[in-house]
XYZ file of C-alpha atoms in Angstrom:
730
model
C 2.572 -1.819 -28.175
C 3.373 0.492 -31.100
C 0.237 1.964 -30.108
C 1.438 2.902 -26.509
C 4.789 3.797 -28.098
C 3.098 6.293 -30.281
C 1.009 7.831 -27.565
C 4.135 8.255 -25.201
C 5.969 9.871 -28.428
C 3.011 12.380 -28.739
C 2.741 13.361 -25.465
C 6.607 13.556 -24.700
C 6.624 15.799 -27.687
C 3.248 17.605 -27.010
C 4.657 18.704 -23.451
C 7.329 19.552 -24.482
C 5.786 22.048 -26.857
C 3.421 23.301 -23.865
C 6.608 23.742 -21.905
C 8.330 26.155 -24.484
C 5.093 28.133 -24.710
C 5.362 28.536 -20.730
C 9.156 29.515 -21.543
C 8.144 32.259 -23.830
C 5.285 33.468 -22.555
C 6.663 33.878 -19.044
C 7.391 37.555 -17.527
C 10.961 38.734 -17.939
C 10.486 39.828 -14.208
C 8.995 38.540 -11.280
C 6.110 40.534 -9.627
C 5.836 40.726 -5.785
C 2.196 41.788 -5.170
C -0.332 41.775 -2.568
C 1.805 40.458 0.502
C -0.050 40.080 3.846
C 1.240 39.954 7.313
C 0.101 36.338 7.208
C 1.465 35.493 3.715
C 4.778 36.464 5.480
C 4.511 34.360 8.667
C 3.828 31.044 6.449
C 7.022 32.069 4.257
C 8.979 32.166 7.165
C 7.873 28.849 8.270
C 8.521 27.195 5.151
C 11.884 28.577 4.953
C 12.593 27.772 8.489
C 11.422 24.353 7.578
C 13.730 24.044 4.393
C 16.846 25.410 6.805
C 16.134 22.585 9.465
C 18.314 19.626 8.176
C 21.869 19.464 8.870
C 24.638 20.397 6.828
C 27.169 17.800 5.473
C 30.217 19.986 5.078
C 32.143 17.432 3.666
C 29.803 16.925 0.717
C 29.602 20.847 0.279
C 33.328 21.210 0.004
C 33.099 18.268 -2.898
C 30.458 20.160 -4.815
C 32.607 23.532 -4.783
C 35.703 21.760 -5.808
C 34.299 19.770 -8.257
C 32.056 21.827 -10.195
C 32.414 22.549 -14.146
C 32.871 25.748 -15.753
C 29.890 25.492 -17.076
C 27.652 25.024 -13.576
C 27.476 20.909 -14.099
C 29.098 18.310 -12.275
C 30.701 15.206 -13.565
C 29.804 11.639 -12.950
C 25.695 12.787 -14.005
C 24.867 11.703 -17.284
C 22.880 14.774 -18.258
C 21.931 13.383 -21.977
C 19.774 10.448 -20.246
C 16.014 12.245 -20.247
C 14.668 8.374 -20.165
C 12.163 7.393 -17.582
C 14.625 5.016 -15.952
C 17.118 7.595 -16.090
C 17.292 11.098 -15.266
C 20.410 11.375 -13.155
C 19.388 14.923 -13.041
C 17.802 14.752 -9.734
C 21.418 14.801 -8.118
C 22.226 17.765 -9.623
C 18.558 19.322 -8.271
C 19.378 17.908 -4.678
C 23.256 19.525 -4.790
C 21.470 23.051 -5.588
C 19.282 22.984 -2.725
C 22.119 21.516 -0.360
C 24.160 24.443 -1.285
C 21.537 26.815 -0.923
C 20.905 25.580 2.540
C 24.638 25.595 3.559
C 24.773 29.371 1.821
C 21.639 30.481 4.382
C 21.602 28.399 7.404
C 23.095 30.685 10.008
C 25.833 29.381 12.848
C 27.477 27.189 9.668
C 31.078 27.290 8.151
C 29.518 28.032 4.808
C 27.062 30.848 6.210
C 27.281 33.577 3.518
C 30.142 31.853 1.546
C 31.253 33.539 -1.482
C 32.291 30.078 -2.913
C 29.052 28.601 -1.996
C 27.208 31.322 -3.649
C 29.219 30.984 -6.734
C 28.480 27.573 -7.021
C 25.154 27.378 -6.499
C 24.573 30.238 -8.751
C 26.631 28.502 -11.627
C 24.672 25.137 -11.227
C 21.073 27.260 -11.198
C 22.253 29.145 -14.237
C 23.080 25.925 -15.722
C 19.921 24.063 -15.294
C 17.807 27.373 -16.458
C 19.684 27.232 -19.635
C 19.396 23.474 -20.527
C 15.791 22.933 -19.292
C 15.929 19.410 -18.904
C 12.846 17.682 -19.837
C 12.215 14.063 -18.928
C 10.438 11.687 -20.437
C 8.322 10.958 -17.236
C 6.280 13.947 -16.658
C 6.243 13.336 -13.179
C 9.759 15.035 -13.298
C 8.788 17.931 -15.062
C 6.045 18.921 -13.360
C 6.496 17.522 -10.099
C 9.880 16.674 -9.046
C 11.895 19.420 -10.804
C 9.260 22.025 -9.866
C 9.595 20.716 -6.080
C 13.305 20.936 -6.029
C 13.481 24.245 -7.819
C 10.627 26.511 -5.831
C 12.461 25.136 -2.341
C 15.830 26.286 -3.360
C 14.125 29.855 -4.531
C 12.500 30.210 -1.723
C 15.675 29.538 0.484
C 18.073 31.958 -1.713
C 15.067 34.415 -2.018
C 16.817 37.972 -2.765
C 20.644 36.153 -3.559
C 18.775 35.193 -6.692
C 19.408 37.532 -9.884
C 16.370 38.481 -11.909
C 17.360 36.093 -14.401
C 17.216 33.119 -11.942
C 14.053 34.406 -10.323
C 12.743 34.543 -13.779
C 13.875 31.401 -15.386
C 13.158 29.343 -12.079
C 9.894 30.619 -11.398
C 9.095 29.270 -15.396
C 10.146 26.089 -14.352
C 8.579 25.927 -11.287
C 5.101 26.957 -12.843
C 5.285 23.436 -14.336
C 3.587 22.252 -11.120
C 0.355 23.755 -12.051
C -3.083 23.186 -10.954
C -4.324 22.566 -14.698
C -1.052 20.769 -15.840
C -1.383 16.477 -16.858
C -0.598 15.742 -13.466
C -3.022 17.560 -11.511
C -5.813 15.123 -11.633
C -7.738 14.519 -8.572
C -5.988 11.916 -6.340
C -2.725 11.389 -4.658
C -0.435 13.770 -6.876
C -2.658 16.657 -6.643
C -2.657 17.860 -2.862
C 1.102 17.636 -3.641
C 1.121 20.066 -6.709
C -1.334 22.249 -4.982
C 1.130 22.624 -2.045
C 4.104 23.575 -4.710
C 1.961 26.070 -6.402
C 1.139 27.828 -2.858
C 5.126 27.730 -2.625
C 4.973 29.715 -5.756
C 2.823 32.296 -4.657
C 5.060 32.796 -1.389
C 7.915 33.126 -3.481
C 5.817 35.759 -5.460
C 4.544 36.931 -2.573
C 1.103 36.609 -4.195
C -1.638 36.552 -1.853
C -4.231 35.130 -4.417
C -2.102 32.389 -5.610
C -1.779 31.400 -1.914
C -5.654 31.448 -1.235
C -6.467 29.783 -4.669
C -4.248 26.919 -4.196
C -5.080 26.131 -0.735
C -8.714 26.096 -1.602
C -8.429 23.767 -4.243
C -6.163 21.694 -1.686
C -8.826 21.498 0.611
C -11.413 20.395 -2.160
C -9.840 17.557 -2.585
C -9.874 16.397 1.353
C -13.216 14.019 0.506
C -14.975 10.664 -0.211
C -15.322 9.939 -3.769
C -15.973 7.203 -5.969
C -13.510 8.292 -8.496
C -9.475 8.574 -7.327
C -8.749 9.572 -3.977
C -10.480 8.201 -0.392
C -12.870 5.683 -0.935
C -16.130 5.303 1.085
C -13.767 2.128 2.469
C -11.059 4.262 3.662
C -8.638 2.818 1.093
C -7.119 5.163 -1.413
C -7.205 5.038 -5.317
C -4.638 6.750 -7.059
C -6.188 5.776 -10.752
C -9.376 4.296 -11.817
C -8.177 0.807 -12.077
C -9.206 0.625 -8.575
C -5.985 -0.708 -7.178
C -4.984 -0.114 -4.134
C -2.231 2.823 -3.562
C -2.556 3.808 -0.119
C 0.854 3.206 0.833
C 1.924 5.380 -1.668
C -0.362 8.137 -3.346
C -2.722 7.768 -0.388
C 0.076 8.726 2.137
C 2.049 11.515 0.138
C -1.871 12.634 -0.189
C -2.066 13.397 3.581
C 1.298 14.019 4.108
C 0.862 16.830 2.069
C -1.981 17.875 3.377
C -1.008 17.584 7.223
C 2.495 19.565 6.428
C 0.190 22.404 5.483
C -2.342 22.429 7.898
C 0.816 23.480 10.684
C 2.499 25.924 7.883
C -1.236 27.953 7.880
C -2.407 27.425 11.359
C -3.193 30.753 13.210
C -3.248 32.925 9.599
C -6.151 33.719 7.457
C -4.986 30.650 5.291
C -6.075 28.055 7.871
C -7.276 24.840 6.589
C -10.863 23.941 7.425
C -11.588 21.557 10.951
C -13.973 19.302 8.644
C -11.361 18.354 5.899
C -9.027 17.661 9.039
C -10.711 15.519 10.682
C -11.623 13.076 7.673
C -7.836 13.390 7.028
C -7.599 12.135 10.527
C -9.936 9.128 10.006
C -8.585 8.340 6.815
C -4.889 8.302 8.308
C -5.884 6.281 11.197
C -8.464 3.991 10.075
C -7.419 3.655 6.326
C -3.440 3.653 6.675
C -2.685 3.160 10.008
C -4.964 -0.190 9.719
C -3.131 -1.400 6.787
C 0.112 -1.628 8.683
C 1.703 -4.079 10.982
C 1.198 -2.523 14.524
C 0.352 1.120 12.974
C 4.029 0.961 12.136
C 5.141 -1.265 9.077
C 3.898 -0.950 5.677
C 1.800 -4.235 4.330
C 3.847 -5.450 1.604
C 0.414 -6.819 0.236
C -0.626 -3.075 -0.094
C 1.941 -2.298 -2.073
C 2.970 -2.035 -5.852
C 5.957 -1.077 -7.784
C 7.228 0.743 -4.374
C 8.369 -3.160 -3.844
C 11.256 -2.881 -6.412
C 12.871 0.318 -4.485
C 15.516 -0.702 -1.486
C 14.104 0.145 1.665
C 10.409 0.609 0.814
C 9.248 -1.397 3.762
C 10.910 0.550 6.285
C 9.046 1.319 9.510
C 6.784 4.506 8.824
C 7.979 7.813 11.177
C 6.153 10.286 13.247
C 5.697 13.365 10.825
C 2.356 12.904 9.546
C 0.528 12.156 13.214
C 2.676 14.767 14.518
C 1.484 17.473 11.937
C -2.387 16.156 12.526
C -1.434 16.469 16.576
C -0.318 19.787 16.025
C -3.362 21.268 13.985
C -6.481 19.089 15.767
C -7.710 17.528 18.947
C -9.775 15.565 17.062
C -8.741 11.561 18.249
C -5.880 13.265 19.875
C -5.548 10.263 22.302
C -5.169 7.684 18.919
C -2.594 10.380 17.287
C -0.673 10.271 20.063
C -0.415 6.562 20.972
C 0.625 5.894 17.169
C 3.553 8.363 17.848
C 4.607 7.107 21.031
C 4.307 3.164 19.247
C 6.711 4.338 16.721
C 9.091 5.833 19.042
C 8.852 2.430 20.893
C 7.956 4.538 23.833
C 4.486 2.000 24.410
C 3.955 -1.453 23.060
C 1.406 -1.847 20.247
C -1.570 -3.552 21.540
C -4.389 -2.725 19.630
C -6.325 -5.318 17.608
C -8.487 -5.043 14.579
C -9.930 -6.428 11.280
C -11.006 -4.766 8.505
C -12.016 -5.435 5.162
C -11.460 -2.716 2.462
C -14.050 -3.746 -0.252
C -12.949 -1.113 -2.912
C -9.780 -2.794 -3.012
C -10.076 -6.224 -2.111
C -7.851 -6.398 0.675
C -7.965 -7.630 4.545
C -6.328 -7.200 7.176
C -5.924 -8.619 10.791
C -4.186 -7.445 13.566
C -3.189 -9.003 17.031
C -1.409 -8.418 19.681
C 1.558 -10.520 18.548
C 1.095 -10.686 14.442
C -0.788 -9.086 11.650
C -1.885 -10.898 8.594
C -3.397 -9.353 5.264
C -5.206 -11.004 2.106
C -4.976 -8.922 -1.294
C -6.831 -10.193 -4.025
C -8.301 -8.856 -7.705
C -11.780 -9.016 -8.747
C -13.679 -8.382 -12.369
C -14.592 -4.634 -10.661
C -10.812 -3.445 -10.667
C -7.460 -4.774 -12.598
C -5.144 -7.214 -10.457
C -2.082 -4.885 -9.885
C -0.683 -1.825 -10.918
C 1.082 -1.416 -14.052
C 4.777 -1.011 -14.042
C 4.756 2.274 -14.516
C 8.299 3.516 -15.582
C 9.571 -0.037 -15.731
C 9.140 -0.830 -11.752
C 8.160 -3.428 -10.304
C 8.636 -5.661 -13.238
C 7.792 -9.173 -11.604
C 4.520 -8.185 -9.745
C 2.189 -10.048 -12.026
C 0.814 -12.760 -9.256
C 1.313 -10.132 -5.987
C -2.449 -9.896 -5.635
C -3.640 -13.443 -6.561
C -4.795 -13.917 -3.313
C -1.099 -12.950 -1.669
C -1.016 -13.419 2.343
C 1.725 -11.935 4.373
C 2.248 -12.505 7.713
C 4.234 -10.215 10.074
C 5.316 -10.932 13.668
C 8.415 -7.859 13.849
C 7.260 -6.103 10.792
C 10.561 -7.243 9.329
C 10.321 -10.257 7.524
C 9.891 -8.860 4.048
C 12.347 -5.740 4.007
C 14.314 -5.585 0.783
C 13.823 -9.594 0.050
C 12.508 -8.902 -3.143
C 15.822 -8.873 -5.460
C 16.178 -12.688 -4.652
C 12.180 -13.630 -4.459
C 10.830 -15.984 -6.459
C 8.391 -14.175 -7.881
C 5.853 -17.407 -8.681
C 5.874 -18.352 -4.698
C 4.369 -15.284 -3.362
C 2.713 -16.237 0.248
C -0.603 -17.093 0.019
C -1.230 -17.618 -3.890
C -1.845 -20.421 -6.216
C 0.260 -20.029 -9.178
C 1.243 -22.175 -12.451
C 5.185 -22.117 -11.795
C 6.307 -21.610 -15.286
C 9.451 -21.434 -16.928
C 9.400 -17.366 -17.030
C 7.321 -14.885 -15.841
C 5.953 -13.018 -19.059
C 6.860 -9.486 -19.803
C 6.156 -7.100 -17.618
C 4.254 -5.126 -20.041
C 1.667 -7.925 -19.624
C 1.556 -7.711 -15.711
C -1.753 -5.369 -15.221
C -5.214 -7.115 -16.364
C -8.688 -6.556 -15.777
C -9.844 -9.188 -12.843
C -12.138 -12.042 -14.165
C -14.357 -12.989 -11.012
C -17.056 -11.220 -9.466
C -16.833 -13.394 -6.093
C -14.349 -11.678 -4.045
C -14.886 -10.236 -0.833
C -14.666 -10.181 2.887
C -16.915 -10.370 6.366
C -15.391 -8.528 9.115
C -17.122 -7.255 12.544
C -14.093 -5.449 13.033
C -12.624 -7.986 15.184
C -12.620 -11.266 13.454
C -13.371 -12.377 9.634
C -12.342 -13.959 6.838
C -11.505 -13.372 3.073
C -12.717 -15.273 0.087
C -11.668 -15.645 -3.475
C -13.052 -17.084 -6.379
C -9.646 -17.257 -8.014
C -9.632 -16.835 -12.184
C -6.272 -16.080 -12.686
C -5.691 -13.536 -15.666
C -2.241 -14.884 -16.782
C -2.656 -18.620 -16.652
C -5.247 -21.798 -17.318
C -5.995 -21.635 -13.823
C -9.005 -21.633 -11.426
C -9.371 -21.984 -7.471
C -11.543 -21.715 -4.480
C -9.335 -19.787 -1.645
C -10.529 -18.604 1.655
C -8.623 -17.313 4.631
C -10.485 -17.443 8.229
C -9.108 -15.149 11.149
C -9.701 -15.638 14.889
C -7.112 -14.489 17.476
C -4.448 -17.199 18.034
C -4.674 -18.592 14.667
C -6.004 -18.202 10.909
C -7.100 -20.636 8.388
C -6.218 -21.170 4.966
C -8.451 -23.412 2.353
C -8.313 -24.139 -1.227
C -10.644 -26.246 -3.347
C -11.372 -26.885 -6.753
C -7.737 -26.033 -7.986
C -7.830 -26.825 -11.853
C -5.434 -26.036 -14.605
C -4.710 -27.053 -17.716
C -1.025 -25.602 -18.180
C 1.827 -27.988 -19.123
C 3.206 -26.645 -15.753
C 3.175 -27.944 -11.640
C 0.891 -25.544 -9.794
C 1.761 -24.750 -5.984
C 0.221 -23.062 -3.066
C 3.071 -20.902 -1.431
C 2.294 -20.781 2.359
C 5.339 -18.208 2.965
C 8.239 -16.643 1.050
C 10.324 -14.453 3.866
C 13.536 -13.763 5.110
C 15.508 -16.939 6.864
C 15.273 -16.844 10.751
C 17.443 -19.469 12.643
C 15.800 -22.948 12.560
C 13.225 -24.768 10.588
C 11.463 -27.397 12.806
C 9.366 -30.353 10.894
C 7.542 -32.714 12.342
C 6.812 -35.732 10.415
C 5.591 -39.397 11.349
C 9.064 -39.797 11.778
C 9.328 -37.490 14.210
C 10.614 -33.745 14.836
C 13.764 -32.664 12.904
C 16.008 -29.485 12.766
C 16.276 -28.951 8.694
C 20.016 -28.409 7.439
C 20.270 -25.702 5.085
C 18.766 -26.550 1.496
C 15.534 -27.899 -0.411
C 13.624 -30.398 0.995
C 10.783 -32.671 -0.354
C 8.914 -34.139 2.913
C 6.212 -36.359 3.174
C 3.664 -37.045 5.698
C 4.089 -33.478 7.158
C 2.123 -32.810 10.159
C 3.265 -29.333 11.000
C 6.317 -26.620 10.241
C 7.667 -24.189 12.487
C 9.839 -21.271 11.620
C 10.150 -17.922 13.141
C 8.035 -18.404 15.815
C 5.232 -19.190 13.634
C 3.475 -22.655 13.043
C 1.894 -24.142 9.974
C -0.519 -26.833 10.966
C -1.662 -29.102 8.425
C -5.019 -31.342 9.732
C -4.189 -33.973 7.355
C -0.439 -34.435 6.651
C 0.802 -33.655 3.540
C 3.627 -33.677 1.044
C 5.563 -29.934 1.468
C 8.538 -28.351 0.071
C 10.736 -26.074 1.970
C 13.703 -24.249 0.941
C 15.935 -22.707 3.802
C 18.774 -21.591 1.964
C 20.690 -18.653 0.251
C 18.949 -17.038 -2.703
C 20.513 -14.880 -5.358
C 19.228 -11.791 -7.394
C 19.396 -8.279 -8.160
C 17.414 -5.254 -8.258
C 17.951 -4.590 -11.875
C 15.549 -7.949 -12.234
C 12.443 -6.270 -10.475
C 13.109 -2.335 -11.909
C 14.797 -0.657 -14.883
C 15.381 2.799 -12.756
C 18.857 3.817 -12.984
C 19.382 3.424 -9.051
C 19.015 -0.245 -9.257
C 22.202 -2.157 -10.388
C 23.158 -5.872 -11.782
C 25.263 -5.951 -8.314
C 24.353 -9.540 -6.717
C 22.384 -9.502 -3.943
C 22.452 -12.363 -1.513
C 19.641 -13.321 1.001
C 19.073 -16.652 3.344
C 15.094 -16.931 2.630
C 12.390 -19.415 3.822
C 9.895 -20.902 1.534
C 7.353 -23.175 1.968
C 4.740 -24.794 -0.483
C 2.543 -27.068 -1.811
C 2.891 -28.884 -4.999
C -0.652 -29.585 -6.513
C 1.014 -31.045 -9.682
C 0.894 -30.666 -13.517
C -2.742 -29.987 -14.550
C -4.692 -30.614 -11.065
C -8.267 -31.315 -11.005
C -10.161 -30.633 -7.935
C -6.774 -30.153 -5.929
C -7.520 -28.636 -2.319
C -5.343 -27.924 0.545
C -5.766 -27.097 4.257
C -3.312 -25.476 6.673
C -3.599 -23.240 9.726
C -0.926 -20.800 10.696
C -0.104 -20.024 14.056
C 2.163 -17.762 15.131
C 4.107 -16.655 18.104
C 4.555 -20.269 18.720
C 7.464 -22.487 20.511
C 8.433 -26.115 19.064
C 6.726 -27.507 22.692
C 3.809 -25.790 22.231
C 3.185 -26.637 18.619
C 3.081 -30.365 19.603
C 0.360 -29.421 22.255
C -1.591 -26.958 19.882
C -1.987 -30.192 17.479
C -3.595 -31.867 19.865
C -6.268 -29.241 21.335
C -8.918 -29.836 18.250
C -10.192 -25.898 19.033
C -10.213 -25.043 15.424
C -12.688 -27.489 13.402
C -12.424 -27.245 9.174
C -16.420 -27.678 8.776
C -16.402 -27.956 5.040
C -13.725 -27.672 2.269
C -15.262 -27.739 -0.789
C -16.205 -26.134 -4.150
C -19.637 -24.809 -2.909
C -18.411 -24.285 0.836
C -16.048 -23.240 3.012
C -15.992 -22.895 6.174
C -14.433 -22.815 9.507
C -14.954 -22.832 13.658
C -13.305 -21.658 16.472
C -14.723 -23.634 19.301
C -12.998 -21.269 22.133
C -14.819 -18.193 20.460
C -17.987 -19.724 19.468
C -17.467 -18.462 16.231
C -18.314 -19.833 12.683
C -17.242 -18.415 9.396
C -18.828 -19.453 6.083
C -18.723 -18.777 2.485
C -21.111 -20.198 0.528
C -20.012 -19.984 -3.121
C -23.500 -20.738 -3.935
C -26.723 -21.312 -1.960
C -26.651 -23.785 0.758
C -26.455 -25.072 4.222
C -23.923 -25.957 7.055
C -24.323 -27.387 10.725
C -22.474 -25.100 12.752
C -22.972 -27.441 15.832
C -25.328 -28.278 18.546
C -27.859 -28.934 16.050
C -28.102 -25.602 14.370
C -28.322 -25.505 10.503
C -27.897 -22.454 8.706
C -28.983 -21.702 5.124
C -28.687 -19.155 2.563
C -30.809 -18.398 -0.327
C -27.593 -17.099 -2.011
C -24.262 -16.902 -2.154
C -22.714 -15.005 0.227
C -20.372 -14.799 3.512
C -21.363 -15.331 6.923
C -20.188 -15.048 10.257
C -22.480 -16.470 13.490
C -21.495 -16.211 16.802
C -23.014 -18.656 19.090
C -23.969 -18.161 22.939
C -24.731 -21.637 23.868
C -27.889 -22.560 21.599
C -28.649 -19.549 20.663
C -27.124 -17.013 17.923
C -25.740 -13.496 19.517
C -24.304 -12.258 16.415
C -24.733 -12.750 12.791
C -22.012 -10.622 10.013
C -23.113 -10.951 6.272
C -21.585 -9.242 3.027
C -22.246 -10.016 -0.524
C -18.877 -10.771 -2.368
C -20.496 -10.015 -5.604
C -21.623 -6.493 -4.865
C -24.794 -7.068 -6.352
C -27.734 -8.055 -3.962
C -29.679 -5.734 -2.312
C -30.884 -7.888 0.109
C -30.700 -12.119 0.745
C -32.438 -14.193 3.327
C -30.751 -17.041 6.175
C -32.786 -19.475 7.327
C -31.494 -21.059 10.816
C -34.207 -23.779 12.650
C -33.785 -22.176 15.713
C -36.495 -19.361 16.999
C -35.408 -16.379 16.054
C -38.003 -13.299 16.850
C -36.232 -10.227 17.046
C -35.834 -7.276 14.520
C -33.689 -4.481 13.966
C -32.402 -1.334 11.644
C -32.228 -2.795 7.627
C -33.277 -6.739 9.290
C -36.296 -8.537 10.417
C -36.708 -12.191 11.400
C -39.822 -14.609 11.336
C -40.497 -17.858 13.360
C -42.378 -20.384 11.432
C -43.643 -23.111 14.011
C -44.424 -25.643 11.296
C -41.107 -25.831 9.511
C -39.243 -25.176 12.740
C -37.444 -22.336 10.863
C -37.110 -18.884 11.191
C -36.278 -16.607 7.973
C -34.111 -13.486 8.791
C -34.011 -11.060 6.163
C -30.997 -8.695 5.846
C -30.685 -5.382 3.715
C -27.730 -5.248 2.436
C -25.697 -1.796 2.007
C -25.761 -0.630 -1.544
C -23.872 1.823 -3.907
C -20.773 2.804 -2.755
C -20.970 0.733 0.336
C -22.231 -2.772 -1.732
C -19.581 -5.547 -0.198
C -19.666 -3.841 3.061
C -20.893 -6.261 6.286
C -24.024 -5.980 7.629
C -23.738 -6.785 11.581
C -26.610 -7.974 13.026
C -26.764 -8.013 17.034
C -29.413 -10.466 18.925
C -28.236 -9.431 22.100
C -28.353 -6.424 23.556
């Protein structure tokens, strides 16, 4: 801790010195050079864009009347420059609002002398004090962005001193700065540098920044777009697809539109890759392509409104810039505008992020895990996400509407995250203990793009707890299995099925019949199924279950120390369903089937269908079969064999994951993956003839042994962990 404080203090002093150096080395006057007609076109487009928002006349009048004589505003704490403070952003926002009001034609305040005097005074105040935050982001991104936008809007209405001082502050968004690292921040920073070049009318700056921006659009094993089309901002291999990864594509898409038809136009190949990443990476990790999955979030969950529906700006900008995958971009726009019903299905495993998603027409589900190849979660940077300890411990979020978890997090029980198996401690460890390296090598998924499974040889980095957890996804349901749950902790261990916003009744079926639960906390025995919000939780063998359907209280300050968070009480009605494995469990387990989009009467009927067969749930093998689909999904934690029905025996030579699709008594498709990401090949054995071969695989039938050997070359290098799909029938 002391070393971390020393490093933070060192970097604060170091960056402050650098900023002072910039101050003294900056020219006294902005030199506007080498402008071109195309540069002026882009410049006008940017300024028009900045002037587009409507003017809040009441706010502008209030800012004029309340500004202090020195250019500051009352109510802003200008002294607090800490990471969790810095209310100075309010001042910066006020500056741009005033500039917009003064320059926007047709408004009450256009060319208004009082507005000009107010904004000029506010700019002078900022330049004179040059506020530096302990959080580098404000110094190199936040403040420079507000400043350069304000300067572009005001342009010639700035004094020479304001142009010089403002440009000095804006220039801290630099291609060589601390924050300009490959990954999510680099492209937005490059965009700010382009704006600096536009303000100075400097063709060289604009061209260089756009070139650097374009060079960032690539597949990489470092920071950025990963080979599986997930996104990592840092080298911890933690997913950041809905934060930095979305900012990355948003910035580039914005500039593709602004540079279109000019000599600065961005290249098609980079744009095509960006569209692939957006549609197959970002959108497929969102419920219906609309709502960001909580399972792919990090500290963002501690920000109010974080899980709201995505807008159409990004796909609209991409669509304006390219005809590539035009139909799909139009479709995502129509879906987000409620002009078209979302009806696409997909199944995808992001092997670089240990993250699995499954979309059907009526529900979206995900699984987030961690392995020895990555950290469990992102650090609580800037003291946000203070209770994220177990977010990646096999979290299983389920959405029917996409709104099940919106702003629930201040009142959440963070040791009962959906899908996780967690030691129920009196309190979570300190937030500086959240991010830890994963401990398990066997973590992965198998997917043919339509169906799939995820598996987690779970070893908690926080508690003396182990479990083998797996999820098997089909059309109308998915199955969750747990085995070998063991803990030496002094506290109970619980597996949580769900914890979401309460929506109307909770119905429970026990040996005594079905009943609607009154609000409160319930410990029930012999539970066959539970129904809430049209989602059924079916137990093949009746269990003791715990349900809480009551009002929970908390506050945002408990999960973030940012100044916008208060300790004002937040109350929400919450539904929580969990299984208690007791203290110090040894080889405990669970099995349940989740059936989204079902009624109470249909649940009664579903329990009799026997469509889903749990073949095995042991420490060695976990396997489930859908009779309707003729698909079996199997997790082999060690070499072994399993009977798939019809006297078909599948055997494997190595730990792996396998999905087998049958057609009568023959195999039509096999999908296989290596969760350890270490194998170059593996062998499968089946007791029926398989005499065909294909690319990267071959088979041979041994008449004497009555056994076929199927040898599969597995994806390697950056593709290790990806599923190899073998199709037998053409």
